[in-house]
Coordinates of C-alpha atoms in Angstrom, one line a residue:
M1 CA -15.7 7.2 90.4
P2 CA -17.1 10.3 88.7
E3 CA -19.9 12.3 90.3
Q4 CA -23.4 11.2 89.1
G5 CA -26.5 13.2 88.2
S6 CA -30.0 12.3 89.4
I7 CA -33.6 12.1 88.0
A8 CA -37.0 12.3 89.5
I9 CA -40.6 12.4 88.0
T10 CA -43.4 14.0 89.9
A11 CA -46.9 15.4 89.5
R12 CA -48.5 18.6 90.6
G13 CA -52.1 19.5 91.7
D14 CA -54.6 17.1 90.3
K15 CA -51.9 15.1 88.5
S16 CA -52.7 16.8 85.2
R17 CA -49.2 18.3 85.2
W18 CA -46.1 16.1 85.3
Y19 CA -42.5 17.2 85.6
G20 CA -39.1 15.7 85.4
R21 CA -36.4 17.0 87.8
V22 CA -32.8 16.7 86.7
S23 CA -29.8 17.4 88.9
I24 CA -26.2 17.7 87.5
P25 CA -22.9 18.0 89.5
Q26 CA -21.1 21.3 89.0
S27 CA -18.0 19.5 87.8
L28 CA -19.8 17.8 84.9
A29 CA -21.7 21.0 83.9
S30 CA -18.4 22.9 83.8
E31 CA -16.8 20.2 81.6
A32 CA -19.8 20.5 79.2
N33 CA -19.5 24.3 79.2
L34 CA -22.9 24.8 80.8
A35 CA -23.5 27.9 82.9
A36 CA -26.4 29.5 84.7
G37 CA -28.6 31.6 82.4
M38 CA -27.8 29.9 79.1
R39 CA -30.5 28.1 77.0
V40 CA -30.2 24.4 76.8
S41 CA -31.9 21.5 75.2
A42 CA -32.7 18.3 77.2
K43 CA -34.4 15.4 75.6
C44 CA -34.5 11.7 76.1
A45 CA -32.9 9.7 73.2
S46 CA -32.0 6.0 73.3
G47 CA -32.5 5.8 77.0
Y48 CA -30.5 8.9 77.9
I49 CA -31.4 12.5 78.6
V50 CA -29.0 14.5 76.5
I51 CA -28.2 18.0 77.6
Y52 CA -26.3 20.6 75.6
P53 CA -26.2 24.4 74.9
D54 CA -28.9 25.5 72.4
D55 CA -29.8 29.2 71.8
N56 CA -33.4 28.0 70.9
G57 CA -33.6 25.5 73.8
R58 CA -36.8 25.5 75.9
I59 CA -34.9 25.3 79.2
K60 CA -33.0 28.0 80.9
F61 CA -30.0 26.6 82.8
P62 CA -30.5 27.4 86.5
P63 CA -28.2 29.0 89.1
I64 CA -26.0 26.6 91.2
S65 CA -27.4 25.4 94.5
G66 CA -25.9 23.6 97.5
K67 CA -22.6 24.6 99.3
T68 CA -21.1 21.2 100.2
N69 CA -22.4 19.4 97.1
P70 CA -22.8 22.1 94.4
R71 CA -25.2 21.1 91.6
Y72 CA -27.5 22.5 89.0
A73 CA -31.1 21.3 89.2
F74 CA -33.9 22.1 86.9
E75 CA -37.5 21.0 86.2
A76 CA -39.2 20.6 82.8
A77 CA -42.4 19.0 81.6
T78 CA -42.2 15.3 81.0
T79 CA -43.2 15.9 77.4
T80 CA -40.2 18.2 77.0
L81 CA -37.8 15.7 78.5
G82 CA -39.3 12.7 76.8
L83 CA -40.3 11.0 80.0
R84 CA -43.3 9.0 81.0
E85 CA -46.0 10.2 83.5
V86 CA -44.9 7.8 86.2
L87 CA -43.9 8.7 89.8
H88 CA -40.2 8.2 90.3
P89 CA -38.4 9.5 93.4
Q90 CA -35.1 11.4 93.1
G91 CA -32.4 8.9 92.6
P92 CA -28.8 8.7 91.2
A93 CA -28.4 8.1 87.5
H94 CA -25.3 7.1 85.5
T95 CA -24.0 10.3 84.0
F96 CA -21.2 11.0 81.5
I97 CA -20.0 13.4 78.8
R98 CA -19.8 12.4 75.2
E99 CA -19.0 14.8 72.3
G100 CA -19.4 17.7 74.7
R101 CA -22.9 16.8 75.8
I102 CA -24.1 15.5 79.1
H103 CA -25.8 12.1 79.0
I104 CA -27.9 10.9 82.0
R105 CA -29.3 7.4 82.0
V106 CA -33.0 7.1 82.4
P107 CA -34.6 4.0 84.0
D108 CA -36.4 1.9 81.4
E109 CA -39.8 2.4 83.1
C110 CA -39.4 6.2 82.9
V111 CA -38.8 6.4 79.2
A112 CA -41.8 7.7 77.2
T113 CA -43.0 5.1 74.6
E114 CA -44.8 7.7 72.4
T115 CA -44.7 11.4 71.8
K116 CA -47.5 13.4 73.3
T117 CA -48.7 16.5 71.5
R118 CA -50.4 19.4 73.2
K119 CA -53.8 20.4 71.8
R120 CA -55.1 24.0 72.1
A121 CA -58.4 24.3 73.9
K122 CA -61.4 25.2 71.7
R123 CA -64.5 27.2 72.8
D124 CA -66.6 24.1 72.3
D125 CA -64.5 22.3 74.9
A126 CA -66.3 24.1 77.7
R127 CA -69.3 21.9 76.9
T128 CA -67.3 18.8 77.2
P129 CA -67.2 17.2 80.7
P130 CA -63.7 17.3 82.2
P131 CA -61.8 14.0 82.1
A132 CA -61.9 11.8 85.2
P133 CA -59.1 12.6 87.6
K134 CA -56.1 10.3 87.6
P135 CA -55.7 8.2 90.7
T136 CA -53.6 9.8 93.4
L137 CA -52.6 6.5 95.1
T138 CA -49.0 5.3 95.5
P139 CA -48.1 2.4 93.2
V140 CA -47.5 -0.8 95.1
H141 CA -45.7 -2.8 92.5
G142 CA -42.0 -3.5 93.1
I143 CA -42.2 -3.2 96.9
Y144 CA -42.8 -6.0 99.4
G145 CA -43.4 -6.9 103.0
A146 CA -43.8 -4.2 105.6
T147 CA -43.3 -1.4 103.1
A148 CA -46.0 -2.7 100.9
A149 CA -48.4 -3.0 103.9
V150 CA -47.8 0.7 104.8
V151 CA -48.4 1.8 101.2
I152 CA -51.7 -0.2 101.0
E153 CA -53.0 1.2 104.3
A154 CA -52.0 4.8 103.1
N155 CA -53.9 4.1 99.8
R156 CA -57.0 3.0 101.7
A157 CA -56.9 6.2 103.7
G158 CA -56.5 8.3 100.5
K159 CA -52.9 9.3 101.4
K160 CA -49.8 9.3 99.3
V161 CA -46.5 8.0 100.5
R162 CA -43.0 7.8 98.8
P163 CA -41.0 4.6 99.7
M164 CA -37.3 5.3 99.6
D165 CA -34.4 3.2 100.9
D166 CA -31.5 4.7 103.0
R167 CA -29.4 5.3 99.9
Q168 CA -32.1 7.3 98.1
I169 CA -32.8 9.3 101.3
V170 CA -29.1 10.3 101.6
Q171 CA -28.9 11.2 97.9
L172 CA -32.1 13.3 98.2
L173 CA -30.7 15.3 101.1
R174 CA -27.5 15.8 99.2
D175 CA -29.4 17.0 96.1
L176 CA -31.1 19.5 98.4
G177 CA -27.7 21.0 99.4
N178 CA -27.1 19.1 102.7
D179 CA -23.7 17.6 103.7
V180 CA -24.4 13.9 104.6
R181 CA -21.5 11.6 105.4
Q182 CA -21.8 7.9 106.4
L183 CA -19.9 7.0 109.5
G184 CA -21.0 3.4 109.8
P185 CA -23.6 0.9 108.7
R186 CA -26.4 2.8 110.5
L187 CA -24.7 6.0 111.5
Y188 CA -24.3 9.3 109.6
M189 CA -23.0 12.8 110.1
F190 CA -25.7 15.3 109.2
Q191 CA -25.8 19.0 110.1
N192 CA -22.7 18.5 112.3
K193 CA -24.5 15.9 114.4
T194 CA -24.3 12.1 114.4
S195 CA -27.6 10.9 113.1
T196 CA -29.5 7.7 112.3
I197 CA -31.5 7.0 109.2
S198 CA -34.6 7.9 111.2
D199 CA -33.1 11.4 111.7
L200 CA -32.4 11.7 108.0
L201 CA -35.9 10.5 107.1
E202 CA -37.4 13.2 109.4
A203 CA -35.2 15.9 107.8
A204 CA -36.0 14.8 104.3
N205 CA -39.7 15.0 105.0
K206 CA -39.3 18.5 106.5
Q207 CA -37.3 19.8 103.6
T208 CA -39.7 18.4 100.9
L209 CA -42.9 19.5 102.8
G210 CA -45.3 21.1 100.4
Q211 CA -43.9 19.6 97.2
G212 CA -47.0 17.4 96.8
E213 CA -45.0 14.2 96.4
G214 CA -46.2 12.5 99.5
T215 CA -44.6 11.6 102.8
I216 CA -41.4 9.7 102.5
I217 CA -41.3 6.3 104.3
L218 CA -38.3 4.1 104.7
E219 CA -38.4 1.1 102.3
M220 CA -37.2 -2.0 104.1
K221 CA -35.2 -4.3 101.8
N222 CA -35.7 -8.1 102.0

């Protein structure tokens, strides 16, 4: 099975700035003739983010990161990528090359339904009251049981959490350049030590501290 890319959508500050994060395996980038420093275009079309070299592209292809799982990861505004402003944790996405261009499948709920245009601020705008801040709570739809209860309690306390299952936690750590190998149903090799999913969860929270995406919690499947 070929290596896969991954996609995430996150917000910064007061949630007025939304970004998509795309991660591509080195092998696929090389096959598509993408290299660090070149300009590329990346835009969602027909449910896929299509990435290809473009001298006039708005994105500068980043240096490679990660030793055991080398990848190229870059961020761009959701308006640039054609994504919706909806929180989506980093997760694997079906990736392939067609006609020399990388195609990464975007979840249906993350595809923008309309094109947003940026409007220059006018001097008179200073008299206009600022828009009400967007809610900072974690969406509860799509999660159930104990995980939903934790999210609801966090929302009541004004805190943000990020439910992720064990597979997503492992992929996130790999995207961050860690070597994670599964030894059994509940046992992993991480940083040359046998570890449980609780150890991986703690490491993921330490390595993403300060990103403003909320504390990662383990999503329990029914």
